[in-house]
């Protein structure tokens, strides 16, 4: 797994999974940022939807000012694998809905 894959929480409230590129000039560069949205499915189950953070661009790297970053953390090996799978799906222009139970099962396997 790539150790530069991070969970990032922004001051806007957005939560991202991204590959963190080397910061320069007060900017962090997020490569392939994926937004995490917490949602309820039609059965009322808590779940997560993963989408491109900025959907209307073909840019693969997005500069973000360091002042907007609240926190960041490395991903577990399993979550890194899930991120790779999400990238494949998002790059095919699909959104994934994953219930919390499904995410737990994915993390346990």
Protein backbone atom coordinates (compact mmCIF):
# COMPACT_ATOMS: atom_id res chain seq x y z
CA UNK A 1 0.00 0.00 0.00
CA UNK A 2 1.12 3.53 -0.77
CA UNK A 3 1.95 5.31 2.52
CA UNK A 4 1.06 8.65 0.95
CA UNK A 5 -2.66 7.72 0.87
CA UNK A 6 -4.37 9.80 3.54
CA UNK A 7 -7.71 10.55 5.16
CA UNK A 8 -8.09 14.35 5.24
CA UNK A 9 -10.69 16.44 7.08
CA UNK A 10 -11.08 19.99 5.76
CA UNK A 11 -12.41 23.04 7.58
CA UNK A 12 -15.38 22.95 5.17
CA UNK A 13 -16.40 19.63 6.73
CA UNK A 14 -15.42 17.65 3.65
CA UNK A 15 -13.76 14.30 4.34
CA UNK A 16 -11.42 12.98 1.67
CA UNK A 17 -9.33 9.98 0.80
CA UNK A 18 -6.38 11.11 -1.32
CA UNK A 19 -2.80 10.57 -2.31
CA UNK A 20 -0.83 13.37 -0.68
CA UNK A 21 1.86 14.81 -2.89
CA UNK A 22 4.79 16.82 -1.58
CA UNK A 23 3.60 20.18 -0.16
CA UNK A 24 5.10 23.34 -1.62
CA UNK A 25 4.53 27.03 -1.08
CA UNK A 26 1.88 26.53 1.62
CA UNK A 27 -0.16 24.25 -0.62
CA UNK A 28 -0.84 20.55 -0.27
CA UNK A 29 -1.47 18.73 -3.52
CA UNK A 30 -4.19 16.07 -3.40
CA UNK A 31 -3.91 13.50 -6.16
CA UNK A 32 -7.14 11.67 -7.03
CA UNK A 33 -9.16 13.09 -4.10
CA UNK A 34 -12.26 11.07 -3.26
CA UNK A 35 -15.03 12.61 -1.15
CA UNK A 36 -16.69 10.59 1.61
CA UNK A 37 -20.40 11.35 2.08
CA UNK A 38 -22.29 9.85 5.02
CA UNK A 39 -25.82 8.97 3.89
CA UNK A 40 -28.86 6.86 4.70
CA UNK A 41 -29.95 4.26 2.15
CA UNK A 42 -33.59 3.59 1.26
CA UNK A 43 -33.86 1.21 4.24
CA UNK A 44 -32.62 3.88 6.65
CA UNK A 45 -29.22 2.20 7.07
CA UNK A 46 -26.18 4.40 7.59
CA UNK A 47 -23.79 4.19 4.69
CA UNK A 48 -21.01 5.89 2.83
CA UNK A 49 -20.88 7.17 -0.74
CA UNK A 50 -17.57 7.79 -2.47
CA UNK A 51 -17.38 10.30 -5.32
CA UNK A 52 -14.78 12.46 -7.02
CA UNK A 53 -14.23 15.49 -4.81
CA UNK A 54 -14.32 17.89 -7.75
CA UNK A 55 -16.42 16.08 -10.34
CA UNK A 56 -16.21 18.49 -13.26
CA UNK A 57 -12.48 18.44 -13.86
CA UNK A 58 -10.04 16.08 -15.45
CA UNK A 59 -7.24 17.37 -13.22
CA UNK A 60 -5.70 14.56 -11.23
CA UNK A 61 -4.00 16.82 -8.67
CA UNK A 62 -5.74 19.61 -6.75
CA UNK A 63 -3.83 22.24 -4.73
CA UNK A 64 -5.29 23.02 -1.29
CA UNK A 65 -4.10 25.69 1.11
CA UNK A 66 -2.71 24.26 4.35
CA UNK A 67 -4.97 26.62 6.33
CA UNK A 68 -8.05 24.60 5.27
CA UNK A 69 -6.75 21.27 6.57
CA UNK A 70 -8.10 20.34 10.01
CA UNK A 71 -6.42 16.94 10.28
CA UNK A 72 -5.01 14.09 8.27
CA UNK A 73 -4.10 10.48 9.00
CA UNK A 74 -2.66 7.49 7.20
CA UNK A 75 -5.02 4.77 6.06
CA UNK A 76 -4.92 1.19 7.25
CA UNK A 77 -3.71 -1.36 4.72
CA UNK A 78 -7.27 -2.61 4.13
CA UNK A 79 -8.68 0.92 3.69
CA UNK A 80 -5.87 1.65 1.22
CA UNK A 81 -7.00 -1.35 -0.82
CA UNK A 82 -10.59 -0.08 -0.65
CA UNK A 83 -9.38 3.35 -1.85
CA UNK A 84 -7.72 1.69 -4.84
CA UNK A 85 -10.98 -0.12 -5.64
CA UNK A 86 -12.95 3.12 -5.25
CA UNK A 87 -10.61 4.89 -7.68
CA UNK A 88 -11.25 2.20 -10.27
CA UNK A 89 -15.02 2.61 -9.84
CA UNK A 90 -14.99 6.42 -9.78
CA UNK A 91 -12.80 6.51 -12.85
CA UNK A 92 -15.53 4.53 -14.58
CA UNK A 93 -17.95 7.35 -13.54
CA UNK A 94 -19.83 5.26 -11.02
CA UNK A 95 -20.75 6.03 -7.42
CA UNK A 96 -20.56 3.37 -4.77
CA UNK A 97 -22.92 3.05 -1.85
CA UNK A 98 -21.45 1.03 0.96
CA UNK A 99 -23.45 0.42 4.13
CA UNK A 100 -21.55 0.49 7.41
CA UNK A 101 -22.11 -3.28 7.69
CA UNK A 102 -20.67 -3.84 4.21
CA UNK A 103 -17.67 -1.63 5.08
CA UNK A 104 -17.07 -3.63 8.28
CA UNK A 105 -17.19 -6.86 6.27
CA UNK A 106 -14.79 -5.43 3.68
CA UNK A 107 -12.41 -4.39 6.47
CA UNK A 108 -12.52 -7.85 8.08
CA UNK A 109 -11.67 -9.73 4.85
